[in-house]
PDB file of C-alpha atoms in Angstrom:
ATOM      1  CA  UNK U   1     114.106  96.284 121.244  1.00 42.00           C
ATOM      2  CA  UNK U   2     117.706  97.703 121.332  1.00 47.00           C
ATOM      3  CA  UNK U   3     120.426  94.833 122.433  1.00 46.00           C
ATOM      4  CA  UNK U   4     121.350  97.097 125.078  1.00 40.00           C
ATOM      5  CA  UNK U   5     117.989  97.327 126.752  1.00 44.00           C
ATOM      6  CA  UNK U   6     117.572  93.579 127.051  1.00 42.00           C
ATOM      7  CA  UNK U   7     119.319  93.337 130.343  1.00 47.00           C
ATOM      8  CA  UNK U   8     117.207  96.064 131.776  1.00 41.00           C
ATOM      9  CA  UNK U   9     114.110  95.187 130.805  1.00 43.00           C
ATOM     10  CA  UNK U  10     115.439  91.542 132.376  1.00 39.00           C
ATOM     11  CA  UNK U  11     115.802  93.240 135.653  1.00 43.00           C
ATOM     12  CA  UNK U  12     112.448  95.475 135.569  1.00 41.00           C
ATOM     13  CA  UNK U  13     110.700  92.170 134.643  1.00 43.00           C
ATOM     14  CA  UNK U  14     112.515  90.417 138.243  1.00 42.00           C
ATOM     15  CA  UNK U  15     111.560  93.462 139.934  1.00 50.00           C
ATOM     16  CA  UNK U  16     107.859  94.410 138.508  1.00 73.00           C
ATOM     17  CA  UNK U  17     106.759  91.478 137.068  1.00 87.00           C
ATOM     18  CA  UNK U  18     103.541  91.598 134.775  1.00 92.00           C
ATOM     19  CA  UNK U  19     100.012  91.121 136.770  1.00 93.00           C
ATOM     20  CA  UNK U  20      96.489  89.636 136.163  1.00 95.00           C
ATOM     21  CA  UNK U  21      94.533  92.573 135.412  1.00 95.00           C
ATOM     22  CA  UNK U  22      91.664  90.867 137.321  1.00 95.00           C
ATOM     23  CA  UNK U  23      93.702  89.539 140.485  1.00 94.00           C
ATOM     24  CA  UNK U  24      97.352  90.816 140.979  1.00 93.00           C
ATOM     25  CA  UNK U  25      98.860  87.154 140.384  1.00 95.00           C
ATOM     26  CA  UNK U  26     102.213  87.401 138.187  1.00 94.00           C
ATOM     27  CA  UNK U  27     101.568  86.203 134.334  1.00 92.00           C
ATOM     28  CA  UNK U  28     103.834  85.764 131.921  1.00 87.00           C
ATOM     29  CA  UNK U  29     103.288  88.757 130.260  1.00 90.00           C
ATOM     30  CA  UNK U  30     101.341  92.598 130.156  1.00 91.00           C
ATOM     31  CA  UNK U  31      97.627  92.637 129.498  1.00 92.00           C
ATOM     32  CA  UNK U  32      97.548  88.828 130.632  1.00 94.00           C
ATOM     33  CA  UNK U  33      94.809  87.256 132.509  1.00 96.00           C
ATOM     34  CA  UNK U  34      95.678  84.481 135.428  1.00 96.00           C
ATOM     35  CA  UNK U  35      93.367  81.085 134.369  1.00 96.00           C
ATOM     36  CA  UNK U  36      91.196  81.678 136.951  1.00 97.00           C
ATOM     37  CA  UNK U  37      90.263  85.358 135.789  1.00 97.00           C
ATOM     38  CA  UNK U  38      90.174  84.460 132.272  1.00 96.00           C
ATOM     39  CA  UNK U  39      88.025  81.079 132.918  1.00 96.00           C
ATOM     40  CA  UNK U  40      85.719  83.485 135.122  1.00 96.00           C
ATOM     41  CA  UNK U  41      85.733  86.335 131.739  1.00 97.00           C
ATOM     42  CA  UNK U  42      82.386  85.520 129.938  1.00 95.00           C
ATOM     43  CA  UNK U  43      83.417  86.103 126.035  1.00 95.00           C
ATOM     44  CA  UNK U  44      80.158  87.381 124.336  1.00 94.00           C
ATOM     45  CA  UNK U  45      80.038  85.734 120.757  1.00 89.00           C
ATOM     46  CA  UNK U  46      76.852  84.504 118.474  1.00 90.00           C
ATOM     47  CA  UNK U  47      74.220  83.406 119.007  1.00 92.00           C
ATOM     48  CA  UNK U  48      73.139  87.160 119.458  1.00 92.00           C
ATOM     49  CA  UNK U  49      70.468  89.596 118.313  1.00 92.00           C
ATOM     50  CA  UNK U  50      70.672  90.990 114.793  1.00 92.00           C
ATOM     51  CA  UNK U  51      69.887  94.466 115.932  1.00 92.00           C
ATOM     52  CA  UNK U  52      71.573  94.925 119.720  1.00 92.00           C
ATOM     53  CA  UNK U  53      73.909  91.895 120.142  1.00 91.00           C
ATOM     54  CA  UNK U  54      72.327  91.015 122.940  1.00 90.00           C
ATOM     55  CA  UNK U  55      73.091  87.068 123.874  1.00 91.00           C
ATOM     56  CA  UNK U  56      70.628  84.110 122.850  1.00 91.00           C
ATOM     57  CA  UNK U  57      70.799  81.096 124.567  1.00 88.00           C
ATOM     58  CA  UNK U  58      70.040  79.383 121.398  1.00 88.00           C
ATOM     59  CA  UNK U  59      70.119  80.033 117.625  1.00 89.00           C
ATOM     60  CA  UNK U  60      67.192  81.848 116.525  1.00 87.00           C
ATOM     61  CA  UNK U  61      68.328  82.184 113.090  1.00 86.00           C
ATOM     62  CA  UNK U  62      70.001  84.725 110.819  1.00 85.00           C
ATOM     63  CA  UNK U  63      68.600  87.819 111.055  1.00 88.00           C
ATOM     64  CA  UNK U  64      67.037  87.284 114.080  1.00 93.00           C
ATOM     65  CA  UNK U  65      66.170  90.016 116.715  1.00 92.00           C
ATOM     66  CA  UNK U  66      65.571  89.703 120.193  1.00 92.00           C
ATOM     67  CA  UNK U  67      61.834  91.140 121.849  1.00 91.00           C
ATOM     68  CA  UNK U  68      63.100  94.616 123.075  1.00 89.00           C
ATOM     69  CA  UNK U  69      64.864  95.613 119.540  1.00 92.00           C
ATOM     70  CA  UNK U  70      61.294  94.241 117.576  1.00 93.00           C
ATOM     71  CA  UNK U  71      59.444  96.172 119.893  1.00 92.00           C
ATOM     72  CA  UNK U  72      61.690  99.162 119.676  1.00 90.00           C
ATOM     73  CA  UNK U  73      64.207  99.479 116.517  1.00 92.00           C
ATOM     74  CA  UNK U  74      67.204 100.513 117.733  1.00 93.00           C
ATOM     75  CA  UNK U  75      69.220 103.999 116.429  1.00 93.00           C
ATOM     76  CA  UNK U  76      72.828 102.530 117.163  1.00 95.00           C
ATOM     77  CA  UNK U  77      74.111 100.009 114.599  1.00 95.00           C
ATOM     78  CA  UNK U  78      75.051  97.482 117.266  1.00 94.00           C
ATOM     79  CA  UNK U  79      76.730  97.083 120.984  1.00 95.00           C
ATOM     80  CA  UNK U  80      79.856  94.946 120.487  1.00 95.00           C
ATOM     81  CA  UNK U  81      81.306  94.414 124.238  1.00 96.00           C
ATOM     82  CA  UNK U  82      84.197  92.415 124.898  1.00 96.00           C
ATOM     83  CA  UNK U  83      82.494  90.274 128.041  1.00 97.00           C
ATOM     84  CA  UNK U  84      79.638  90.105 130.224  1.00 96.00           C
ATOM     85  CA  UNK U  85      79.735  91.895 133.504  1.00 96.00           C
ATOM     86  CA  UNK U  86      80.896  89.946 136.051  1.00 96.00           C
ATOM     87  CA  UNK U  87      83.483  89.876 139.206  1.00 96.00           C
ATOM     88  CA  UNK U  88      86.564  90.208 137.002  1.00 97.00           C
ATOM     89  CA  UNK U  89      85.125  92.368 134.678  1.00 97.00           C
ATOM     90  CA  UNK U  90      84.011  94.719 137.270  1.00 96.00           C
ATOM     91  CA  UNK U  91      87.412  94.709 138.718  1.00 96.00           C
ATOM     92  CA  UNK U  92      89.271  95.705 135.850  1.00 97.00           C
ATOM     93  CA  UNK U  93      87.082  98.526 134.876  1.00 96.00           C
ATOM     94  CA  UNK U  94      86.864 100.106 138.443  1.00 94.00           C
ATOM     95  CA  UNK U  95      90.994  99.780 138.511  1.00 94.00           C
ATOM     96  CA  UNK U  96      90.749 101.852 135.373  1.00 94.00           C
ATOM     97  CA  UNK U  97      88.313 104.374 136.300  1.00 91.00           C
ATOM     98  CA  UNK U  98      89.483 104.383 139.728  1.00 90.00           C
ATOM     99  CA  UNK U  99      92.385 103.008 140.688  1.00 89.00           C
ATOM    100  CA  UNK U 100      94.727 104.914 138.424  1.00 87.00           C
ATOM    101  CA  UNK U 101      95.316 102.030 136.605  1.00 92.00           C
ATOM    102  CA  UNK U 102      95.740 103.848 132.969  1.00 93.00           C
ATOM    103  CA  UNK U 103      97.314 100.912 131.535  1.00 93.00           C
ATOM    104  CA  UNK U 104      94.193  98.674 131.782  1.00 95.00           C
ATOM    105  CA  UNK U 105      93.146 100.973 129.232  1.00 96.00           C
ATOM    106  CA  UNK U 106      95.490  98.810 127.034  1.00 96.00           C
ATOM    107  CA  UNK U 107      94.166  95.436 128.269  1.00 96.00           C
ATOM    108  CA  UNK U 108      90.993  95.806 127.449  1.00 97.00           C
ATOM    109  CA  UNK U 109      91.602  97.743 124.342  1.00 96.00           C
ATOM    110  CA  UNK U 110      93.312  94.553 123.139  1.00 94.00           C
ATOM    111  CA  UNK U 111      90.073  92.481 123.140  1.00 94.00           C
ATOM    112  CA  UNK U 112      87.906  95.246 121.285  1.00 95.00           C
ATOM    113  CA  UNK U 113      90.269  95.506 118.784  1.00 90.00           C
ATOM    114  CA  UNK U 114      89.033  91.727 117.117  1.00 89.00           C
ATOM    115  CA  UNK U 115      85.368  93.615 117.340  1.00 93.00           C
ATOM    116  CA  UNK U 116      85.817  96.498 115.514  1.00 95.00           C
ATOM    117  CA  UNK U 117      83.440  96.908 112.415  1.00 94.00           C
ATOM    118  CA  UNK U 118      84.938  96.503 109.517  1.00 95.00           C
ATOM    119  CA  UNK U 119      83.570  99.495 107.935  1.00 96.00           C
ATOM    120  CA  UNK U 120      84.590 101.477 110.793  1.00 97.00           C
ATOM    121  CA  UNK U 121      86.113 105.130 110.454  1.00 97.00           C
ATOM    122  CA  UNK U 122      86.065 107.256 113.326  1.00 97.00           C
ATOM    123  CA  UNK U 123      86.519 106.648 117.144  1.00 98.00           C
ATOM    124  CA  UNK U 124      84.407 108.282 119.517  1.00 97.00           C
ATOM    125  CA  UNK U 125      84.108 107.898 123.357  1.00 97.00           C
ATOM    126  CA  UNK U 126      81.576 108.911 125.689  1.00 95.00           C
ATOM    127  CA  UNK U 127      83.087 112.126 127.347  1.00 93.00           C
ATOM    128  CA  UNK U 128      83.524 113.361 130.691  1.00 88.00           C
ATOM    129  CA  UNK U 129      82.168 116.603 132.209  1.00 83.00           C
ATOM    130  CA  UNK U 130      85.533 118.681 132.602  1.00 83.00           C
ATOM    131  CA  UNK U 131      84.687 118.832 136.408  1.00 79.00           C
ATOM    132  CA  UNK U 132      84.934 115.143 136.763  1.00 80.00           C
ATOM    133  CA  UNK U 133      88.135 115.178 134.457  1.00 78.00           C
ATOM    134  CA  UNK U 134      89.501 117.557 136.640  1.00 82.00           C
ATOM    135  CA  UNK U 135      88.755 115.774 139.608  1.00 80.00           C
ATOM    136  CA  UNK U 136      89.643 112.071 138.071  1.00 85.00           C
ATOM    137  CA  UNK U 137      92.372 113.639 135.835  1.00 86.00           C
ATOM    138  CA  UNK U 138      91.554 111.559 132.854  1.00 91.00           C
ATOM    139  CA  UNK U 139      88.794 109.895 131.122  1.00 93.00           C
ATOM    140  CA  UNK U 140      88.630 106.049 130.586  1.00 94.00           C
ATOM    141  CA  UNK U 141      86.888 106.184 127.618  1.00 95.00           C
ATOM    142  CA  UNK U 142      89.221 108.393 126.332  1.00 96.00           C
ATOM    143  CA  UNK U 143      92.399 105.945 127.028  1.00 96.00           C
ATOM    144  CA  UNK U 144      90.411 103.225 125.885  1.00 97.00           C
ATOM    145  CA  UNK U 145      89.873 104.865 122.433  1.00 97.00           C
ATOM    146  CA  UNK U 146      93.328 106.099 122.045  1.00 97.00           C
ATOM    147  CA  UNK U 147      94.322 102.318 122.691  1.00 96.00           C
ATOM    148  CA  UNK U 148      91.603 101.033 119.964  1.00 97.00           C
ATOM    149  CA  UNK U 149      93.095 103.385 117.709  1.00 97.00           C
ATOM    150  CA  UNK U 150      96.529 102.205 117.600  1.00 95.00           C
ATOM    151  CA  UNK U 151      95.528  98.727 117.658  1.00 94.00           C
ATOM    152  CA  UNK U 152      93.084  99.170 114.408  1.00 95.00           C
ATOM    153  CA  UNK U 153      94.716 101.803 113.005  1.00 95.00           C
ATOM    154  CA  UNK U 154      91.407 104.122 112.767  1.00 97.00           C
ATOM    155  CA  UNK U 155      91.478 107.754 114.191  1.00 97.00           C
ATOM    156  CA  UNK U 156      90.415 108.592 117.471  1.00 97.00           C
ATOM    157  CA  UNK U 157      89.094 112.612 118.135  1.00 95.00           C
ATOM    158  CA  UNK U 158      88.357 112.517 122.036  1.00 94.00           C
ATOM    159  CA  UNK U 159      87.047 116.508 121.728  1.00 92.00           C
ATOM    160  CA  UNK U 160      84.070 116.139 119.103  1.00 94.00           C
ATOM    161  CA  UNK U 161      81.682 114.769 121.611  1.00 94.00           C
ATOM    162  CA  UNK U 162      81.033 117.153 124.670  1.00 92.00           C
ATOM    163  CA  UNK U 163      78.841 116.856 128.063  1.00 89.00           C
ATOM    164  CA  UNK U 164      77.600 120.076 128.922  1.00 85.00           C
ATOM    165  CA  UNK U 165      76.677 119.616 132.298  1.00 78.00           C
ATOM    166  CA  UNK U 166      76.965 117.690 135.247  1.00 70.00           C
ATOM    167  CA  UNK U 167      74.938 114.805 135.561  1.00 69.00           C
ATOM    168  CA  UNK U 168      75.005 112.920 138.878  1.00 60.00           C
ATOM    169  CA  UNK U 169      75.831 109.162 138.781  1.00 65.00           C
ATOM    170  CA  UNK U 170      73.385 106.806 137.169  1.00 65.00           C
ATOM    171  CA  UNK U 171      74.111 103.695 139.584  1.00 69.00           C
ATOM    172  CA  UNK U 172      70.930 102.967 141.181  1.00 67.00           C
ATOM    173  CA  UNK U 173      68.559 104.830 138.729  1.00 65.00           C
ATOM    174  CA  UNK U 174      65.850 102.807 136.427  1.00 67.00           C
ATOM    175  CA  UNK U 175      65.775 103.249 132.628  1.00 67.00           C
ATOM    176  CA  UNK U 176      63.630 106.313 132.080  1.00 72.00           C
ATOM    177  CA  UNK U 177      65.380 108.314 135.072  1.00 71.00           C
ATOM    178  CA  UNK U 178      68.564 107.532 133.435  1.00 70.00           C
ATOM    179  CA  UNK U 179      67.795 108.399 130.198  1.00 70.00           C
ATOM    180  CA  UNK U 180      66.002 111.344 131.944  1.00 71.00           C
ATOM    181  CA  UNK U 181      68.942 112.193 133.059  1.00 71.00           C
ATOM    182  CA  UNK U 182      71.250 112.622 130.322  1.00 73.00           C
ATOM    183  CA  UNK U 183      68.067 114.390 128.202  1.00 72.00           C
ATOM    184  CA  UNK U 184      70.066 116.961 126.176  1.00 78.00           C
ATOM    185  CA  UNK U 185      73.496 116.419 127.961  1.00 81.00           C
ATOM    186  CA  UNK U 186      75.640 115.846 124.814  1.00 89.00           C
ATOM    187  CA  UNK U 187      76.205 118.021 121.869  1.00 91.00           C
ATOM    188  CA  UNK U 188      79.132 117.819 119.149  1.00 93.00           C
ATOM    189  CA  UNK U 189      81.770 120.083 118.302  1.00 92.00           C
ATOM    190  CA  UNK U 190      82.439 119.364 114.705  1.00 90.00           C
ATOM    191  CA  UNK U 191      83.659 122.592 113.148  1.00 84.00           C
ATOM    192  CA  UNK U 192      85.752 120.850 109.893  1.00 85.00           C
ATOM    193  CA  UNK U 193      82.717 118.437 109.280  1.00 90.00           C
ATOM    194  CA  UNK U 194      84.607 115.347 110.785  1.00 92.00           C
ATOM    195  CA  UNK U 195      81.790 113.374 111.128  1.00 95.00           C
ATOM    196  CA  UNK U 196      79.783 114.195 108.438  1.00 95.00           C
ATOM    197  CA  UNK U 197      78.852 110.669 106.497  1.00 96.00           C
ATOM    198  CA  UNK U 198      81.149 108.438 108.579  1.00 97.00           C
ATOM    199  CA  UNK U 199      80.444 104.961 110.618  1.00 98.00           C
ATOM    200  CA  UNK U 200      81.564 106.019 113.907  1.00 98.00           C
ATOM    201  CA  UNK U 201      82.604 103.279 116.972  1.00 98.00           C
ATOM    202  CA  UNK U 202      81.343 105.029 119.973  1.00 98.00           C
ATOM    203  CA  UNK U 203      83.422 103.652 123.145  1.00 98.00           C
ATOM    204  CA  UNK U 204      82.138 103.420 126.601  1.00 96.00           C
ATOM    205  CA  UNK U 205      83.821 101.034 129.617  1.00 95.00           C
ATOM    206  CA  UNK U 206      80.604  99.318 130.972  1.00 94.00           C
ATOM    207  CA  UNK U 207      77.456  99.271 129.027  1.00 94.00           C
ATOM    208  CA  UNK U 208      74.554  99.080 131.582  1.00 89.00           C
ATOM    209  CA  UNK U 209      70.817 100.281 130.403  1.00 85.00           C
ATOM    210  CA  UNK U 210      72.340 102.488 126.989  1.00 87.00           C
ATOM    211  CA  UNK U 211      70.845 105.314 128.460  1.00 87.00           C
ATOM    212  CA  UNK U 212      74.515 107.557 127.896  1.00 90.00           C
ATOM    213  CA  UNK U 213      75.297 105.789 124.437  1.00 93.00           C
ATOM    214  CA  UNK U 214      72.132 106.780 123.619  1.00 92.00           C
ATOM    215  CA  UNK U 215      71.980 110.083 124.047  1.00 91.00           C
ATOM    216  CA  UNK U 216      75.180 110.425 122.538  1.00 94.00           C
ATOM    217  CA  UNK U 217      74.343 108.372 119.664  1.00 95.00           C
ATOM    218  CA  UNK U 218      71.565 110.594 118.999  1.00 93.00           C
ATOM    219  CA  UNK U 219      73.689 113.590 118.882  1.00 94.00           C
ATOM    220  CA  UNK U 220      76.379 112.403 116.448  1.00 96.00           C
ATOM    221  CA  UNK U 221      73.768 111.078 114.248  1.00 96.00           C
ATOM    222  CA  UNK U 222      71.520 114.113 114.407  1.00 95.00           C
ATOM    223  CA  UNK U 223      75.543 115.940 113.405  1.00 95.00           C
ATOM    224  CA  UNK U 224      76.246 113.776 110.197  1.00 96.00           C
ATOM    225  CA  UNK U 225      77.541 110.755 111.175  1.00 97.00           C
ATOM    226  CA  UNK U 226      76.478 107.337 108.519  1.00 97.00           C
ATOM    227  CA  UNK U 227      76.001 104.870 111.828  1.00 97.00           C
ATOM    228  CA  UNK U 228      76.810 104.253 115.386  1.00 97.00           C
ATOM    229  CA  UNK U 229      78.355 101.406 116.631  1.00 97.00           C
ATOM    230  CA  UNK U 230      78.819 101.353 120.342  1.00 97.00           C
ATOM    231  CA  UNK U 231      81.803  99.128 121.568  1.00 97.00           C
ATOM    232  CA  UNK U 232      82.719  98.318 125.160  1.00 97.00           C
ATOM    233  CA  UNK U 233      84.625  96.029 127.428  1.00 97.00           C
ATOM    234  CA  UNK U 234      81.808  94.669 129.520  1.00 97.00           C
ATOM    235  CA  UNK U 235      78.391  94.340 128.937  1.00 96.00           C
ATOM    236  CA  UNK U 236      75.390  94.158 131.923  1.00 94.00           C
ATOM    237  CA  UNK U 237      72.668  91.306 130.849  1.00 90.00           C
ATOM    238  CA  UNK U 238      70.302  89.645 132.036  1.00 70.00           C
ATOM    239  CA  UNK U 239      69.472  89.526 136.214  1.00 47.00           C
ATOM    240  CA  UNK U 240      72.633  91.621 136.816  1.00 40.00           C
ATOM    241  CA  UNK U 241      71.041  94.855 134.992  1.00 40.00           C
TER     242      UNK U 241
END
């Protein structure tokens, strides 16, 4: 920073001082989490499922794959979220997505940053139909992207996925009338062969029954891409699905 800023940034700090994302309480600094927000955060790490990352409560072993992805071989190459979904969690992401609060976006693209495959090329996120980006005026999964991106240094292209129609929300809905839902919703516009052979991250705010990352994992498969690896802030497990 320029000498000559310091004093004003001194006074906006006085006079705005940085927030908990999760509560409002002043921090010490942007993108900061209170202690009682970040103690009430639930950091997904291993012990996890090979396949779907999916939590064990013990180690089952390298390799190891939980019932569902034995059952049912998964087409993504893994869902790396941030946290579980909880109070906090909730809370940030409906700020976000609701509350105008675009530089969340930057918060929580600071903690998928440290997930990010190594082998990663190309950032994806779930789109919006252009009625609710009209309406909302932006899409979170967009911002979140964009943030990713100049954290990890990997390019972001928020127009090669599209949804072609209205869907209406999925809150509420079981798996198959979710997934019935989104049935031939996505298609990608991919005109210079962007994502022909390349392991895509595919980001999404809260992932709930993978009905949308699935359908839109299917599509930029089905359009060239290597792999799919879905990454979002907060993950639904267990009872709260």
């Amino acid at each position: 920073m320029a000498p000559w800023l310091i004093p004003l940034r001194l006074v906006a700090d006085f006079a705005l001082p940085p927030r908990c994302p999760g509560c409002g309480a002043v921090t010490g600094a942007d993108h900061r989490f209170c202690a009682t927000c970040w103690g009430d955060l639930r950091f997904l790490t291993p012990p996890w499922c090979a396949a779907c990352h999916q939590p064990f409560a013990f180690d089952h072993g390298a390799g190891s794959v939980c019932d569902r992805c034995a059952q049912d071989p998964p087409v993504h190459a893994g869902i790396r979220a941030a946290v579980a979904y909880g109070d906090v969690a909730r809370t940030v992401a409906l700020r976000l997505k609701y509350g105008g609060r675009i530089a969340f976006a930057d918060t929580i693209a600071q903690q998928l940053a440290r997930l990010m495959p190594a082998e990663a090329e190309l950032i994806v996120p779930v789109p919006l139909h252009r009625w609710r980006l009209w309406s909302r005026g932006f899409n979170q999964a967009a911002l979140i992207a964009a943030a990713v991106s100049r954290a990890s240094g990997v390019p972001t292209d928020p127009l090669l996925l599209r949804r072609t129609r209205a869907t209406p929300p999925l809150r509420g809905m079981g798996p198959r009338a979710r997934a019935r839902t989104v049935a031939g919703v996505f298609r990608a516009v991919d005109p210079g062969g962007l994502l022909r052979d390349k392991a895509v991250v595919l980001i999404d705010d809260i992932h709930t029954s993978g009905a949308t990352t699935g359908g839109c994992t299917r599509i930029l498969l089905a359009s060239g891409a290597r792999s799919v690896t879905i990454l979002c802030w907060a993950r639904v497990l267990g009872e709260t699905e």
